[in-house]
Amino acid sequence: VNKGVFDVSITFPASMFAGLDLDAIKKHAGEQGIKNVTQNSDGSITYKMSKSEHNKLMKETKDTTVKALNEYKDSSEYESITDVKYNDDFSQIQFTADKEKYENSMDAFVALGAGLQGMFYQILDGKKSDEISVKVDFIDSKTGDVLNSATYPDAFDTSSSSK
């Protein structure tokens, strides 16, 4: 992310657009209010937008992330999760869970989705790639003990740590 005086440029890796042609990318970006889309020589895509468009994008991304995180606790699909808390930039996400239900479920996979959402928000917010970090904890609702913890993107290099 390059934040100028009047505009903001965000460059995404080519891998985020695999299988899409430039016209489709431009059309989708245009629907989001982004008028300047450039494909770079390495295949990456740069979006250039006004600061007000970037602020709108950040608000929409935050709202979407909050909604998605709350859906984990509200969904009957993730029975162990009873609550979720997060900080302003989603660098810390904490799920409260019923230990017995958690240990007999696949709910730990929620960490991956939450981690990706937090990382995407931080990318759009302009964090440098080596500063992006999202710690996802599962906390026992009765004892407050950490059931599981993963930090992204580090968890992609190694399996998530468990306590």
Tab-separated table of N, CA and C in Angstrom, residues 30-136:
chain	number	residue	atom	x	y	z
A	30	GLY	N	-14.340	-1.667	-10.553
A	30	GLY	CA	-15.215	-0.536	-10.870
A	30	GLY	C	-16.497	-0.557	-10.059
A	31	GLU	N	-17.021	-1.753	-9.827
A	31	GLU	CA	-18.227	-1.896	-8.999
A	31	GLU	C	-17.970	-1.475	-7.558
A	32	GLN	N	-16.702	-1.512	-7.143
A	32	GLN	CA	-16.315	-1.107	-5.791
A	32	GLN	C	-15.899	0.369	-5.746
A	33	GLY	N	-15.995	1.057	-6.892
A	33	GLY	CA	-15.632	2.466	-6.942
A	33	GLY	C	-14.176	2.722	-7.266
A	34	ILE	N	-13.446	1.690	-7.653
A	34	ILE	CA	-12.025	1.829	-7.987
A	34	ILE	C	-11.918	1.969	-9.499
A	35	LYS	N	-11.419	3.110	-9.940
A	35	LYS	CA	-11.417	3.417	-11.368
A	35	LYS	C	-10.103	3.121	-12.076
A	36	ASN	N	-9.019	3.026	-11.321
A	36	ASN	CA	-7.714	2.827	-11.937
A	36	ASN	C	-7.146	1.471	-11.523
A	37	VAL	N	-7.082	0.541	-12.478
A	37	VAL	CA	-6.559	-0.803	-12.242
A	37	VAL	C	-5.469	-1.061	-13.275
A	38	THR	N	-4.286	-1.450	-12.791
A	38	THR	CA	-3.155	-1.688	-13.684
A	38	THR	C	-2.577	-3.071	-13.424
A	39	GLN	N	-2.313	-3.801	-14.509
A	39	GLN	CA	-1.615	-5.076	-14.365
A	39	GLN	C	-0.128	-4.806	-14.558
A	40	ASN	N	0.675	-5.215	-13.600
A	40	ASN	CA	2.114	-4.983	-13.637
A	40	ASN	C	2.814	-6.109	-14.393
A	41	SER	N	4.071	-5.886	-14.734
A	41	SER	CA	4.815	-6.852	-15.545
A	41	SER	C	4.948	-8.219	-14.873
A	42	ASP	N	4.907	-8.264	-13.543
A	42	ASP	CA	5.007	-9.534	-12.827
A	42	ASP	C	3.646	-10.210	-12.635
A	43	GLY	N	2.591	-9.611	-13.196
A	43	GLY	CA	1.252	-10.174	-13.087
A	43	GLY	C	0.462	-9.637	-11.907
A	44	SER	N	1.130	-8.936	-11.000
A	44	SER	CA	0.412	-8.338	-9.873
A	44	SER	C	-0.519	-7.248	-10.397
A	45	ILE	N	-1.486	-6.885	-9.575
A	45	ILE	CA	-2.479	-5.886	-9.957
A	45	ILE	C	-2.424	-4.734	-8.961
A	46	THR	N	-2.377	-3.506	-9.471
A	46	THR	CA	-2.378	-2.330	-8.614
A	46	THR	C	-3.686	-1.584	-8.780
A	47	TYR	N	-4.341	-1.348	-7.649
A	47	TYR	CA	-5.556	-0.535	-7.589
A	47	TYR	C	-5.130	0.850	-7.108
A	48	LYS	N	-5.565	1.881	-7.804
A	48	LYS	CA	-5.309	3.244	-7.356
A	48	LYS	C	-6.667	3.897	-7.129
A	49	MET	N	-6.823	4.497	-5.937
A	49	MET	CA	-8.114	5.078	-5.578
A	49	MET	C	-7.902	6.329	-4.745
A	50	SER	N	-8.947	7.119	-4.643
A	50	SER	CA	-8.868	8.305	-3.793
A	50	SER	C	-8.834	7.861	-2.334
A	51	LYS	N	-8.405	8.765	-1.479
A	51	LYS	CA	-8.384	8.440	-0.049
A	51	LYS	C	-9.794	8.149	0.458
A	52	SER	N	-10.786	8.864	-0.058
A	52	SER	CA	-12.163	8.615	0.393
A	52	SER	C	-12.632	7.231	-0.048
A	53	GLU	N	-12.238	6.798	-1.269
A	53	GLU	CA	-12.574	5.438	-1.710
A	53	GLU	C	-11.882	4.403	-0.826
A	54	HIS	N	-10.628	4.668	-0.453
A	54	HIS	CA	-9.897	3.749	0.408
A	54	HIS	C	-10.550	3.677	1.786
A	55	ASN	N	-10.947	4.822	2.318
A	55	ASN	CA	-11.642	4.829	3.618
A	55	ASN	C	-12.927	4.017	3.545
A	56	LYS	N	-13.662	4.154	2.458
A	56	LYS	CA	-14.899	3.391	2.262
A	56	LYS	C	-14.584	1.895	2.182
A	57	LEU	N	-13.539	1.541	1.435
A	57	LEU	CA	-13.122	0.144	1.314
A	57	LEU	C	-12.728	-0.425	2.677
A	58	MET	N	-12.006	0.355	3.477
A	58	MET	CA	-11.598	-0.101	4.801
A	58	MET	C	-12.816	-0.327	5.695
A	59	LYS	N	-13.782	0.588	5.646
A	59	LYS	CA	-14.987	0.437	6.461
A	59	LYS	C	-15.759	-0.803	6.037
A	60	GLU	N	-15.919	-0.998	4.732
A	60	GLU	CA	-16.639	-2.174	4.239
A	60	GLU	C	-15.922	-3.463	4.622
A	61	THR	N	-14.593	-3.462	4.521
A	61	THR	CA	-13.815	-4.644	4.866
A	61	THR	C	-13.915	-4.931	6.361
A	62	LYS	N	-13.852	-3.895	7.180
A	62	LYS	CA	-13.995	-4.076	8.633
A	62	LYS	C	-15.380	-4.637	8.947
A	63	ASP	N	-16.425	-4.049	8.349
A	63	ASP	CA	-17.793	-4.515	8.604
A	63	ASP	C	-17.958	-5.977	8.190
A	64	THR	N	-17.405	-6.339	7.050
A	64	THR	CA	-17.488	-7.720	6.562
A	64	THR	C	-16.746	-8.672	7.489
A	65	THR	N	-15.569	-8.262	7.959
A	65	THR	CA	-14.775	-9.098	8.856
A	65	THR	C	-15.486	-9.288	10.196
A	66	VAL	N	-16.024	-8.218	10.745
A	66	VAL	CA	-16.765	-8.307	12.015
A	66	VAL	C	-17.959	-9.242	11.857
A	67	LYS	N	-18.681	-9.085	10.771
A	67	LYS	CA	-19.851	-9.940	10.525
A	67	LYS	C	-19.432	-11.409	10.434
A	68	ALA	N	-18.364	-11.679	9.696
A	68	ALA	CA	-17.898	-13.060	9.529
A	68	ALA	C	-17.455	-13.654	10.868
A	69	LEU	N	-16.730	-12.887	11.663
A	69	LEU	CA	-16.279	-13.390	12.969
A	69	LEU	C	-17.468	-13.672	13.885
A	70	ASN	N	-18.442	-12.800	13.857
A	70	ASN	CA	-19.634	-13.020	14.689
A	70	ASN	C	-20.450	-14.212	14.206
A	71	GLU	N	-20.416	-14.497	12.924
A	71	GLU	CA	-21.143	-15.655	12.401
A	71	GLU	C	-20.570	-16.964	12.943
A	72	TYR	N	-19.281	-16.984	13.252
A	72	TYR	CA	-18.703	-18.202	13.843
A	72	TYR	C	-19.368	-18.518	15.183
A	73	LYS	N	-19.595	-17.499	16.001
A	73	LYS	CA	-20.201	-17.759	17.310
A	73	LYS	C	-21.713	-17.954	17.212
A	74	ASP	N	-22.331	-17.368	16.200
A	74	ASP	CA	-23.791	-17.453	16.066
A	74	ASP	C	-24.256	-18.675	15.285
A	75	SER	N	-23.327	-19.336	14.604
A	75	SER	CA	-23.679	-20.472	13.760
A	75	SER	C	-23.799	-21.762	14.564
A	76	SER	N	-24.783	-22.561	14.231
A	76	SER	CA	-24.915	-23.877	14.876
A	76	SER	C	-23.852	-24.848	14.353
A	77	GLU	N	-23.174	-24.461	13.296
A	77	GLU	CA	-22.122	-25.306	12.723
A	77	GLU	C	-20.897	-25.397	13.634
A	78	TYR	N	-20.655	-24.339	14.416
A	78	TYR	CA	-19.494	-24.297	15.315
A	78	TYR	C	-20.024	-24.277	16.749
A	79	GLU	N	-20.442	-25.426	17.229
A	79	GLU	CA	-21.154	-25.532	18.499
A	79	GLU	C	-20.322	-25.154	19.717
A	80	SER	N	-19.009	-25.304	19.624
A	80	SER	CA	-18.197	-25.032	20.817
A	80	SER	C	-17.977	-23.541	21.046
A	81	ILE	N	-18.065	-22.739	20.002
A	81	ILE	CA	-17.725	-21.319	20.097
A	81	ILE	C	-18.886	-20.539	20.721
A	82	THR	N	-18.589	-19.880	21.842
A	82	THR	CA	-19.629	-19.137	22.559
A	82	THR	C	-19.457	-17.627	22.461
A	83	ASP	N	-18.256	-17.159	22.104
A	83	ASP	CA	-18.028	-15.723	21.998
A	83	ASP	C	-16.798	-15.467	21.144
A	84	VAL	N	-16.683	-14.252	20.642
A	84	VAL	CA	-15.498	-13.842	19.888
A	84	VAL	C	-15.193	-12.393	20.254
A	85	LYS	N	-13.905	-12.111	20.418
A	85	LYS	CA	-13.423	-10.752	20.673
A	85	LYS	C	-12.250	-10.508	19.738
A	86	TYR	N	-12.039	-9.252	19.392
A	86	TYR	CA	-10.955	-8.895	18.471
A	86	TYR	C	-10.579	-7.445	18.727
A	87	ASN	N	-9.350	-7.107	18.360
A	87	ASN	CA	-8.931	-5.721	18.490
A	87	ASN	C	-9.196	-4.983	17.178
A	88	ASP	N	-8.871	-3.711	17.149
A	88	ASP	CA	-9.264	-2.836	16.050
A	88	ASP	C	-8.692	-3.231	14.691
A	89	ASP	N	-7.462	-3.752	14.664
A	89	ASP	CA	-6.857	-4.112	13.374
A	89	ASP	C	-6.848	-5.626	13.130
A	90	PHE	N	-7.588	-6.357	13.958
A	90	PHE	CA	-7.728	-7.809	13.838
A	90	PHE	C	-6.403	-8.553	13.986
A	91	SER	N	-5.444	-7.945	14.680
A	91	SER	CA	-4.179	-8.645	14.921
A	91	SER	C	-4.317	-9.642	16.066
A	92	GLN	N	-5.383	-9.505	16.857
A	92	GLN	CA	-5.673	-10.453	17.932
A	92	GLN	C	-7.157	-10.812	17.873
A	93	ILE	N	-7.411	-12.088	17.692
A	93	ILE	CA	-8.780	-12.594	17.638
A	93	ILE	C	-8.871	-13.712	18.662
A	94	GLN	N	-9.888	-13.631	19.518
A	94	GLN	CA	-10.018	-14.605	20.594
A	94	GLN	C	-11.424	-15.212	20.576
A	95	PHE	N	-11.453	-16.525	20.425
A	95	PHE	CA	-12.712	-17.257	20.487
A	95	PHE	C	-12.817	-17.909	21.854
A	96	THR	N	-13.949	-17.725	22.498
A	96	THR	CA	-14.231	-18.424	23.741
A	96	THR	C	-15.001	-19.685	23.364
A	97	ALA	N	-14.613	-20.812	23.957
A	97	ALA	CA	-15.212	-22.087	23.550
A	97	ALA	C	-15.455	-22.994	24.745
A	98	ASP	N	-16.463	-23.817	24.591
A	98	ASP	CA	-16.726	-24.882	25.548
A	98	ASP	C	-15.690	-25.970	25.275
A	99	LYS	N	-14.822	-26.242	26.246
A	99	LYS	CA	-13.682	-27.147	26.050
A	99	LYS	C	-14.109	-28.526	25.546
A	100	GLU	N	-15.117	-29.117	26.188
A	100	GLU	CA	-15.534	-30.469	25.813
A	100	GLU	C	-16.044	-30.511	24.368
A	101	LYS	N	-16.874	-29.544	24.007
A	101	LYS	CA	-17.388	-29.492	22.633
A	101	LYS	C	-16.257	-29.197	21.646
A	102	TYR	N	-15.336	-28.310	22.044
A	102	TYR	CA	-14.214	-27.928	21.185
A	102	TYR	C	-13.334	-29.143	20.874
A	103	GLU	N	-13.010	-29.909	21.893
A	103	GLU	CA	-12.121	-31.055	21.709
A	103	GLU	C	-12.749	-32.163	20.883
A	104	ASN	N	-14.056	-32.175	20.762
A	104	ASN	CA	-14.758	-33.198	19.977
A	104	ASN	C	-15.314	-32.628	18.674
A	105	SER	N	-14.653	-31.578	18.163
A	105	SER	CA	-15.142	-30.933	16.945
A	105	SER	C	-13.980	-30.578	16.026
A	106	MET	N	-14.344	-30.000	14.923
A	106	MET	CA	-13.359	-29.489	13.972
A	106	MET	C	-13.324	-27.959	14.024
A	107	ASP	N	-13.821	-27.378	15.105
A	107	ASP	CA	-13.943	-25.927	15.218
A	107	ASP	C	-12.602	-25.195	15.173
A	108	ALA	N	-11.510	-25.881	15.434
A	108	ALA	CA	-10.191	-25.242	15.366
A	108	ALA	C	-9.891	-24.706	13.968
A	109	PHE	N	-10.545	-25.263	12.946
A	109	PHE	CA	-10.325	-24.780	11.583
A	109	PHE	C	-10.825	-23.355	11.379
A	110	VAL	N	-11.644	-22.866	12.290
A	110	VAL	CA	-12.111	-21.488	12.245
A	110	VAL	C	-10.915	-20.535	12.293
A	111	ALA	N	-9.859	-20.940	12.959
A	111	ALA	CA	-8.663	-20.093	13.081
A	111	ALA	C	-8.114	-19.699	11.718
A	112	LEU	N	-8.127	-20.612	10.778
A	112	LEU	CA	-7.610	-20.310	9.441
A	112	LEU	C	-8.417	-19.200	8.783
A	113	GLY	N	-9.731	-19.334	8.771
A	113	GLY	CA	-10.575	-18.305	8.167
A	113	GLY	C	-10.418	-16.965	8.848
A	114	ALA	N	-10.403	-16.975	10.175
A	114	ALA	CA	-10.245	-15.738	10.928
A	114	ALA	C	-8.876	-15.112	10.655
A	115	GLY	N	-7.847	-15.950	10.597
A	115	GLY	CA	-6.505	-15.454	10.318
A	115	GLY	C	-6.402	-14.813	8.947
A	116	LEU	N	-6.994	-15.445	7.948
A	116	LEU	CA	-6.966	-14.889	6.594
A	116	LEU	C	-7.708	-13.561	6.524
A	117	GLN	N	-8.851	-13.492	7.188
A	117	GLN	CA	-9.623	-12.248	7.184
A	117	GLN	C	-8.845	-11.119	7.847
A	118	GLY	N	-8.216	-11.414	8.969
A	118	GLY	CA	-7.418	-10.403	9.650
A	118	GLY	C	-6.232	-9.951	8.821
A	119	MET	N	-5.567	-10.902	8.165
A	119	MET	CA	-4.424	-10.560	7.322
A	119	MET	C	-4.852	-9.668	6.152
A	120	PHE	N	-5.975	-10.003	5.513
A	120	PHE	CA	-6.456	-9.210	4.379
A	120	PHE	C	-6.752	-7.777	4.826
A	121	TYR	N	-7.378	-7.624	5.976
A	121	TYR	CA	-7.673	-6.284	6.489
A	121	TYR	C	-6.371	-5.505	6.685
A	122	GLN	N	-5.372	-6.141	7.273
A	122	GLN	CA	-4.101	-5.466	7.525
A	122	GLN	C	-3.391	-5.088	6.229
A	123	ILE	N	-3.499	-5.935	5.208
A	123	ILE	CA	-2.900	-5.614	3.903
A	123	ILE	C	-3.532	-4.344	3.352
A	124	LEU	N	-4.862	-4.291	3.361
A	124	LEU	CA	-5.556	-3.111	2.850
A	124	LEU	C	-5.249	-1.865	3.663
A	125	ASP	N	-4.948	-2.050	4.942
A	125	ASP	CA	-4.657	-0.933	5.831
A	125	ASP	C	-3.229	-0.424	5.666
A	126	GLY	N	-2.421	-1.125	4.892
A	126	GLY	CA	-1.085	-0.633	4.581
A	126	GLY	C	0.037	-1.205	5.407
A	127	LYS	N	-0.230	-2.248	6.178
A	127	LYS	CA	0.863	-2.864	6.936
A	127	LYS	C	1.841	-3.515	5.965
A	128	LYS	N	3.127	-3.393	6.272
A	128	LYS	CA	4.155	-4.048	5.472
A	128	LYS	C	4.037	-5.551	5.660
A	129	SER	N	4.428	-6.306	4.651
A	129	SER	CA	4.248	-7.756	4.693
A	129	SER	C	4.927	-8.395	5.902
A	130	ASP	N	6.053	-7.859	6.330
A	130	ASP	CA	6.736	-8.446	7.486
A	130	ASP	C	6.135	-7.997	8.824
A	131	GLU	N	5.144	-7.105	8.781
A	131	GLU	CA	4.461	-6.642	9.993
A	131	GLU	C	3.081	-7.272	10.162
A	132	ILE	N	2.603	-7.952	9.144
A	132	ILE	CA	1.275	-8.557	9.207
A	132	ILE	C	1.302	-9.746	10.162
A	133	SER	N	0.407	-9.717	11.134
A	133	SER	CA	0.341	-10.784	12.116
A	133	SER	C	-1.052	-10.834	12.726
A	134	VAL	N	-1.617	-12.034	12.761
A	134	VAL	CA	-2.921	-12.249	13.385
A	134	VAL	C	-2.795	-13.442	14.319
A	135	LYS	N	-2.981	-13.186	15.615
A	135	LYS	CA	-2.942	-14.260	16.603
A	135	LYS	C	-4.378	-14.662	16.911
A	136	VAL	N	-4.681	-15.938	16.724
A	136	VAL	CA	-6.011	-16.464	16.988
A	136	VAL	C	-5.906	-17.446	18.148
